[in-house]
Coordinates of C-alpha atoms in Angstrom, one line a residue:
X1 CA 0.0 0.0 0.0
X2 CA 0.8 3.6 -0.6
X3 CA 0.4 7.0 1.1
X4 CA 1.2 10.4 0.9
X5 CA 1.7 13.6 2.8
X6 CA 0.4 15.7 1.9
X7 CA -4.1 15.9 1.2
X8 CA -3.1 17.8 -1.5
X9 CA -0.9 15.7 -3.3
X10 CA -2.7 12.6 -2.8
X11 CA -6.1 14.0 -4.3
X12 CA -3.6 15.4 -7.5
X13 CA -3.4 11.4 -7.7
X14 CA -6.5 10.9 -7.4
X15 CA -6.4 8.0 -4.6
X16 CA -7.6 7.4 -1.2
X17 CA -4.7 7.2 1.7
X18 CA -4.1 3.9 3.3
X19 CA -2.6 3.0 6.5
X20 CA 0.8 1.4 6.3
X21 CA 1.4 -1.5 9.0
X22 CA 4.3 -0.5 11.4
X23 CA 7.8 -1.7 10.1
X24 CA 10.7 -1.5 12.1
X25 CA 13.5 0.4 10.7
X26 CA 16.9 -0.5 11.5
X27 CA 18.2 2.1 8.9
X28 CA 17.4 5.0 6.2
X29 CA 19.3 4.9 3.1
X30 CA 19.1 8.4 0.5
X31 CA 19.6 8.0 -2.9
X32 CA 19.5 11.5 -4.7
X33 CA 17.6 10.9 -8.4
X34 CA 18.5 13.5 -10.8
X35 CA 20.3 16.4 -9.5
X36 CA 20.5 20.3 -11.4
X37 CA 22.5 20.6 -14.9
X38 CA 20.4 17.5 -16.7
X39 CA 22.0 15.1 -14.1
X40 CA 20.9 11.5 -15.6
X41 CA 22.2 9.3 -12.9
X42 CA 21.2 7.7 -9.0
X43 CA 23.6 8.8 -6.2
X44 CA 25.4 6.4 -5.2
X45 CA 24.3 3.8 -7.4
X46 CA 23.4 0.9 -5.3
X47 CA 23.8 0.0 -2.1
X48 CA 23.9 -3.0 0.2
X49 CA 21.0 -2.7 2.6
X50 CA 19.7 -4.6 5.5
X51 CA 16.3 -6.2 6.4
X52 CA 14.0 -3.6 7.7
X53 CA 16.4 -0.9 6.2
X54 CA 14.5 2.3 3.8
X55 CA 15.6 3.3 0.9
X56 CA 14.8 6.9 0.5
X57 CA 14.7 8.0 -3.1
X58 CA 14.5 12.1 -3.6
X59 CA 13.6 13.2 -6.3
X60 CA 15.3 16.2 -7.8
X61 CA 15.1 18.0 -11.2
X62 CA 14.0 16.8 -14.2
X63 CA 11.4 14.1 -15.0
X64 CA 12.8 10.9 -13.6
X65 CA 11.5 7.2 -11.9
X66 CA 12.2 4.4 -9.9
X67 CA 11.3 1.6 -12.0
X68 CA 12.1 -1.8 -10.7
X69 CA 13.6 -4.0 -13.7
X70 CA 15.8 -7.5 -13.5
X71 CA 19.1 -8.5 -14.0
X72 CA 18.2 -10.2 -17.7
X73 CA 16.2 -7.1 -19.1
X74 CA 17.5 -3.6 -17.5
X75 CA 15.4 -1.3 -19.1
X76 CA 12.5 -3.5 -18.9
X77 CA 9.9 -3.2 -15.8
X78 CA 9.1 -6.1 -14.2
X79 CA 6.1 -7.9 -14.2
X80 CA 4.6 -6.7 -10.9
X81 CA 7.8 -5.0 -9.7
X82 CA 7.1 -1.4 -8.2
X83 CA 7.1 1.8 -10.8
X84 CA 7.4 5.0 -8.8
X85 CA 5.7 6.8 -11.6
X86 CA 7.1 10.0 -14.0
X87 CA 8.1 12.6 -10.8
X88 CA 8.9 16.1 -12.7
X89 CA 10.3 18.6 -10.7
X90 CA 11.6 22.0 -12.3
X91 CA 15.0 23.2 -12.4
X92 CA 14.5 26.1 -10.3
X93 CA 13.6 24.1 -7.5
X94 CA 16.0 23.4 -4.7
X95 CA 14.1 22.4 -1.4
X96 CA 10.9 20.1 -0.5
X97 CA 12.1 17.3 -2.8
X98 CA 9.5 14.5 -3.3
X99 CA 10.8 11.5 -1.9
X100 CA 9.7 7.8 -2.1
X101 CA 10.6 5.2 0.2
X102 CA 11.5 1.6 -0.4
X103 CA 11.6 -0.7 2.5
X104 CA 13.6 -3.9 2.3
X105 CA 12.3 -7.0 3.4
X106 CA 15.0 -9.6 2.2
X107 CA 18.8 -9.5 1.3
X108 CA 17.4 -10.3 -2.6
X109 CA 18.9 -8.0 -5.6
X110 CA 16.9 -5.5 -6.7
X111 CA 17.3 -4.0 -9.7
X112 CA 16.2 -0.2 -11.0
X113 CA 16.6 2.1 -13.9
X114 CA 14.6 5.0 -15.0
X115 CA 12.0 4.5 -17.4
X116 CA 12.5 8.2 -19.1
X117 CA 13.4 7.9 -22.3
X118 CA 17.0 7.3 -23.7
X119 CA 18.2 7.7 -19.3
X120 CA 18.5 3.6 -19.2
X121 CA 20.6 3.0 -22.0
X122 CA 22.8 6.3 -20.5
X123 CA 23.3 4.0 -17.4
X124 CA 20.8 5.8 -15.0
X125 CA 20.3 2.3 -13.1
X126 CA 20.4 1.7 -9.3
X127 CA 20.4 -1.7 -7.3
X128 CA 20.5 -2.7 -3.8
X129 CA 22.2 -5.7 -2.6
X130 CA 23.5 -6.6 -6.2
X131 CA 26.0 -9.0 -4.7
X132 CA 29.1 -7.6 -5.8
X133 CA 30.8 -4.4 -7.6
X134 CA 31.2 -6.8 -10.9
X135 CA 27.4 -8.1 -11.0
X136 CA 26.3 -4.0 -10.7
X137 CA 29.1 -3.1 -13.2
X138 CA 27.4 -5.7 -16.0
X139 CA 23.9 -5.0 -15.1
X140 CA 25.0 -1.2 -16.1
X141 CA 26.7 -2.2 -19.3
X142 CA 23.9 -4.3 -20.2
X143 CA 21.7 -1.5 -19.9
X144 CA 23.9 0.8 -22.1
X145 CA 24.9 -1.4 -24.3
X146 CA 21.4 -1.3 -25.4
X147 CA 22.0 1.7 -27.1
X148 CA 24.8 0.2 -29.5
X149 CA 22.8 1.0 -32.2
X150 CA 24.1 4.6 -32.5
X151 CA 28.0 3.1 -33.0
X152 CA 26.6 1.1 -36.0
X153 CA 24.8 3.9 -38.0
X154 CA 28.1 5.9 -37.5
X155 CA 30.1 6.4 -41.5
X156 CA 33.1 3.8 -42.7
X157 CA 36.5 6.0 -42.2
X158 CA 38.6 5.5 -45.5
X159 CA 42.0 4.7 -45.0
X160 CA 44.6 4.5 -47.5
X161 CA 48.4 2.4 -47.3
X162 CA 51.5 2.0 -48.6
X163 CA 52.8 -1.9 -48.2
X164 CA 55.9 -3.2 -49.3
X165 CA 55.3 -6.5 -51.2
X166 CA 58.2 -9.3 -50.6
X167 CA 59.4 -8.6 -54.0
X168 CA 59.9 -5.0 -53.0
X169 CA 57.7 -3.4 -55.1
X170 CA 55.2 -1.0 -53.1
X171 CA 51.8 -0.7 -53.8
X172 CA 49.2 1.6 -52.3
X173 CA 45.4 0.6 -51.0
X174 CA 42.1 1.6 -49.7
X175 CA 39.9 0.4 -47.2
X176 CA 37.7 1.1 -44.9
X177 CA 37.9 1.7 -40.6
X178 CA 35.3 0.8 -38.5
X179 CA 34.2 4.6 -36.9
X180 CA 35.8 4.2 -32.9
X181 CA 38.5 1.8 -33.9
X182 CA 42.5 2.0 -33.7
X183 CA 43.7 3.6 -36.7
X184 CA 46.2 1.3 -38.8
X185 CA 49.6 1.7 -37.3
X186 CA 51.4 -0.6 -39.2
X187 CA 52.0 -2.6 -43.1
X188 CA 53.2 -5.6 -41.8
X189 CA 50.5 -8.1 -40.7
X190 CA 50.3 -9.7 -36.8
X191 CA 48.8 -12.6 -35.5
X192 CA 47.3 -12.6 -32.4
X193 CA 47.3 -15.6 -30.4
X194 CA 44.0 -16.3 -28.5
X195 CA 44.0 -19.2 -25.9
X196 CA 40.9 -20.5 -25.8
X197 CA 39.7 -22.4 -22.0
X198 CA 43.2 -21.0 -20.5
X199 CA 44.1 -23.5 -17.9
X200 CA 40.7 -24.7 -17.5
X201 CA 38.5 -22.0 -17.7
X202 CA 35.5 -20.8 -19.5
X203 CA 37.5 -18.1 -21.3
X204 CA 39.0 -16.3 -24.1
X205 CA 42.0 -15.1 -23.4
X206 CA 42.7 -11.9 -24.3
X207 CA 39.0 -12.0 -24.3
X208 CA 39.0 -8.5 -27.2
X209 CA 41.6 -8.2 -29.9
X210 CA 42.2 -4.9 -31.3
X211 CA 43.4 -5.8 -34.7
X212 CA 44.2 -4.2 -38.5
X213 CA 43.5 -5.3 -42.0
X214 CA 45.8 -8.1 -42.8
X215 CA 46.3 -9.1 -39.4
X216 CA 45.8 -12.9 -38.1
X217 CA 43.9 -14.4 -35.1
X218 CA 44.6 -17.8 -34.2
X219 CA 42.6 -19.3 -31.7
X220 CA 44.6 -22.0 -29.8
X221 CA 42.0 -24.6 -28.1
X222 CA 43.1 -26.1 -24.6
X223 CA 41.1 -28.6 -22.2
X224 CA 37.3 -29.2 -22.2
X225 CA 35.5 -29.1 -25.7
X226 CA 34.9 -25.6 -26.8
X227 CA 33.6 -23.5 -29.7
X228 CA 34.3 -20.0 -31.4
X229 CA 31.2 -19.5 -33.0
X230 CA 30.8 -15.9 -34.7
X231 CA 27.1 -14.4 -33.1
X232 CA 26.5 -10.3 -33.0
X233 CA 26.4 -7.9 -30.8
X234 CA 22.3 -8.0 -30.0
X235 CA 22.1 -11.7 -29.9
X236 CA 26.0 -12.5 -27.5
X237 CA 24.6 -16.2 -27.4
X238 CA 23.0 -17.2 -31.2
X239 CA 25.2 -18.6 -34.0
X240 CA 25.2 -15.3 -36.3
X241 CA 24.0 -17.6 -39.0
X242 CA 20.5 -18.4 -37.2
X243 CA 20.1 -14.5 -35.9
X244 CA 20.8 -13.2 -39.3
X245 CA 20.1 -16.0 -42.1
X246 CA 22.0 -15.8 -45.3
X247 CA 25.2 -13.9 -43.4
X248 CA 28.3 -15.7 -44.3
X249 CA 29.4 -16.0 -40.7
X250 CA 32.7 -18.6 -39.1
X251 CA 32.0 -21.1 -36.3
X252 CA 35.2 -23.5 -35.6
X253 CA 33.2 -26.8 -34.3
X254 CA 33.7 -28.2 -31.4
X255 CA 37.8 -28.8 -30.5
X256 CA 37.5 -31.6 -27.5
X257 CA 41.1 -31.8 -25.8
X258 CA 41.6 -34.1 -23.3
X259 CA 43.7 -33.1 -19.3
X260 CA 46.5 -34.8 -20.5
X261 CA 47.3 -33.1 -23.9
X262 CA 50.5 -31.3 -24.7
X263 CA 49.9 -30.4 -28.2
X264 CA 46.5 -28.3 -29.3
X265 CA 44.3 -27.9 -32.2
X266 CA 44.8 -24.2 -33.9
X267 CA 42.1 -22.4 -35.9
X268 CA 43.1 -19.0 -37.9
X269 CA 41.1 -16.6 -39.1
X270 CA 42.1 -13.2 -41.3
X271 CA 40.9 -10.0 -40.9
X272 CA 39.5 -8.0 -43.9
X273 CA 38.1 -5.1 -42.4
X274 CA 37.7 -3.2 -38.7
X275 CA 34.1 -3.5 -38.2
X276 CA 33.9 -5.3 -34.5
X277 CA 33.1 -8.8 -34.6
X278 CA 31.8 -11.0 -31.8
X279 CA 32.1 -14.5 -31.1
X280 CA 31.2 -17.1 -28.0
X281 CA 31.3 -20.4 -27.1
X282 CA 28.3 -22.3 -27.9
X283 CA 29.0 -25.7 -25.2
X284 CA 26.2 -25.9 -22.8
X285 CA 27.3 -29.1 -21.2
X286 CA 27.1 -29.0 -18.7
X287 CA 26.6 -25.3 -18.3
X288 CA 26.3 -22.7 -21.0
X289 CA 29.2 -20.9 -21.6
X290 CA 28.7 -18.3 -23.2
X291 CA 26.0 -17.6 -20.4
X292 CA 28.9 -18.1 -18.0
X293 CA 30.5 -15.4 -19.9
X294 CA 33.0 -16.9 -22.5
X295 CA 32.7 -14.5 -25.3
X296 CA 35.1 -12.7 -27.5
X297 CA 35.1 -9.7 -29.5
X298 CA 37.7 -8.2 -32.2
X299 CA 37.6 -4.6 -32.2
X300 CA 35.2 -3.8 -29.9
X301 CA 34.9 -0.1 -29.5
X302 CA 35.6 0.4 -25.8
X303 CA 34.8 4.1 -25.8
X304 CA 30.9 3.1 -26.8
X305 CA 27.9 1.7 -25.7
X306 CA 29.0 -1.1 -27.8
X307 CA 32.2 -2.2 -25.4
X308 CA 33.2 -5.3 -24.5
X309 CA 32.0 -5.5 -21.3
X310 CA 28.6 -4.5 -22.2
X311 CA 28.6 -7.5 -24.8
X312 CA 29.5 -10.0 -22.3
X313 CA 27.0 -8.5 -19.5
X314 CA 24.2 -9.4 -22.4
X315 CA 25.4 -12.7 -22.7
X316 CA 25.2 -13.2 -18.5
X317 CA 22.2 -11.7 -18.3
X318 CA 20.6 -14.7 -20.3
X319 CA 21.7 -16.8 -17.6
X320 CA 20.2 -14.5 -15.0
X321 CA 17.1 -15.3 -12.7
X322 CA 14.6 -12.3 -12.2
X323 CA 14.8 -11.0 -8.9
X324 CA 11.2 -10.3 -7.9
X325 CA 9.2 -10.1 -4.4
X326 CA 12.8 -8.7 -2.4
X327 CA 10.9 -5.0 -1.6
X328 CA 8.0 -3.4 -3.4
X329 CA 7.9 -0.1 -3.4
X330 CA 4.3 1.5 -3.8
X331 CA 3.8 4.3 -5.9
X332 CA 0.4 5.7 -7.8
X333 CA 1.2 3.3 -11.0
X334 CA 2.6 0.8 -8.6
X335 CA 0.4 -2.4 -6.8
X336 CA 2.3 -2.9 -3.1
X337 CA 3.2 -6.2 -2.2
X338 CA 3.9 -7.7 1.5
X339 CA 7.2 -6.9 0.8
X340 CA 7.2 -3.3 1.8
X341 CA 5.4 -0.3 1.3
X342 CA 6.2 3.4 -0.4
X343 CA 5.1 6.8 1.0
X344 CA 5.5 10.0 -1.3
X345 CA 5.6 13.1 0.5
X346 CA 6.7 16.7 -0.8
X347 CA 5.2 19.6 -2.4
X348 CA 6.2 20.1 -5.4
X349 CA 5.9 18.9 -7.8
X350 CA 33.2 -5.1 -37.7
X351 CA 32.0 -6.6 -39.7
X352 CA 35.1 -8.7 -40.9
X353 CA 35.0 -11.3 -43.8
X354 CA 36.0 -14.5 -42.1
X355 CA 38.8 -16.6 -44.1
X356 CA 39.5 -19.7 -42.6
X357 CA 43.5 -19.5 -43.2
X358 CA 44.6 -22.9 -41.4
X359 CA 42.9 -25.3 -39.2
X360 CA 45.6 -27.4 -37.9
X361 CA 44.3 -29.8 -35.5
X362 CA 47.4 -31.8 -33.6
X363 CA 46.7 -34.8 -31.9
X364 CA 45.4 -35.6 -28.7
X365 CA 44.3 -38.6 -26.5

């Protein structure tokens, strides 16, 4: 159930005040929402909080919300989670905030972003309790990384080379540079040596290449049975081929190597351009791996929405359970739950053409 304050505010609502049964509060938690000059961000950004503990949101300027979403959809509300509702408040004011209060009734995640247009995919998320500063760090870049569609509408940078051919002769040519990525800085090709399940692991390591026309990844497979299987950047844990029929796209197989092996199977693949390209593991036996997070990128553009990070925080977010019933926060577009209760008071109101150069697979038991 909700209440508020204020008569005045609740009839602007147009709802009837209810009584809110006594919780005891061990503790009162403020998170500042907004803030003057267009701030588009919680302060702090989550917090670890205690059974019994508030959460008090205040609202400053702008037009924001508390909108509770899940680990596997951040910009998404949850079905039945709490919505605090659009809460304007105009720039010139700077006292009587409206606040809203969240009171905790487990140690459960709960996730939040604000439902304003384009502020989720900014990174204007909150959580409380999310477990650890890496789980809140991908929930954020999951929610950002939602807006990786601005990177991709961004124009091919033309680049032009002088190489020196083995017979000496030089010859000069044009291609195109993914906008974000490194520039070329060199003629001569490299290959970059990927281990793939270092030392047992569910990894890729280095888990992002940043890599030039001409240059050479070779993925070097250890223990366990993995895959490099290209996928793309909206869809971390679906062969690229089934997301996008008819895309000419590279998936190595499975390489099974046993404990005992000394030698490994090598795959190489050349790069023709500096469009970013992802890749995961697709073994799900007898967890998924790329939901465990082994994914790989070439040229991701760190500086965007479209980073790394954010990539593999979609692909762990498919393996995330939604965390629902840990607090409910009441709000006039919100239904309470016995979890908690809200009262508003206040006044105011790379694309790269895959070429399978060598797949040298050496023996093992």
């Amino acid at each position: 159930m909700f209440s508020f304050k204020t008569s005045a505010l609740a009839a602007l609502a147009g709802i009837s005040l209810a009584a809110i049964p006594p919780v005891v509060r061990s503790a009162t938690i403020d998170i500042t929402v907004g803030g003057p000059n267009g701030t588009v961000a919680y302060a702090p950004e989550y917090v670890n909080a205690s059974i019994g503990d508030v959460v008090r949101f205040t609202f400053e300027q702008k037009n924001h919300t508390v909108t509770q979403s899940s680990f596997a959809s951040p910009c998404s509300p949850l079905a039945n989670g709490f919505d605090s509702g659009f809460v304007p408040v105009a720039d010139n004011v700077t006292s009587d905030f409206i606040t809203a209060e969240l009171t905790i009734e487990n140690t459960d995640p709960v996730w939040v972003y604000c439902r304003q247009t384009g502020h989720c995919e900014q990174g204007m998320v909150f959580a409380v309790n999310p477990g650890s500063d890496a789980k809140f760090a991908a929930f954020k870049a999951a929610a950002m990384g939602l807006n990786s569609t601005t990177t991709a509408s961004a124009s091919v940078v033309t680049v032009t080379a002088t190489v020196t051919v083995s017979d000496g002769d030089t010859i000069t040519t044009t291609y195109g540079s993914y906008p974000g990525s490194s520039a070329p800085t060199s003629a001569i090709s490299t290959d970059h040596r990927v281990i793939v399940g270092d030392n047992g692991t569910l990894t890729y390591n280095p888990a992002n290449v940043t890599a030039q026309i001409g240059d050479t990844i070779t993925f070097e497979f250890h223990q366990k049975n993995h895959t490099v299987t290209q996928s793309s950047f909206a869809d971390p844990c679906t062969p690229l081929s089934a997301s996008s029929p008819g895309t000419v796209s590279f998936d190595s197989g499975f390489m099974p190597v046993s404990t005992n092996a000394t030698t490994f199977p090598t795959v190489t693949i050349q790069i023709n351009d500096t469009k970013p390209f992802w890749a995961y593991c697709r073994q799900t036996t007898p967890v998924s791996h790329c939901e465990s997070g082994m994914v790989f990128s070439v040229n991701a553009v760190e500086s965007s929405n479209s980073s790394f990070e954010a990539f593999q925080a979609k692909a762990i977010a498919l393996n995330a359970t939604s965390a629902s019933g840990s607090a409910s926060l009441s709000s006039p577009s919100a239904t309470s739950s016995s979890n908690g209760a809200l009262s508003i008071h206040g006044i105011c109101g790379a694309g790269i053409v895959i070429v399978v150069v060598s797949a040298i697979v050496a023996a093992f038991l």
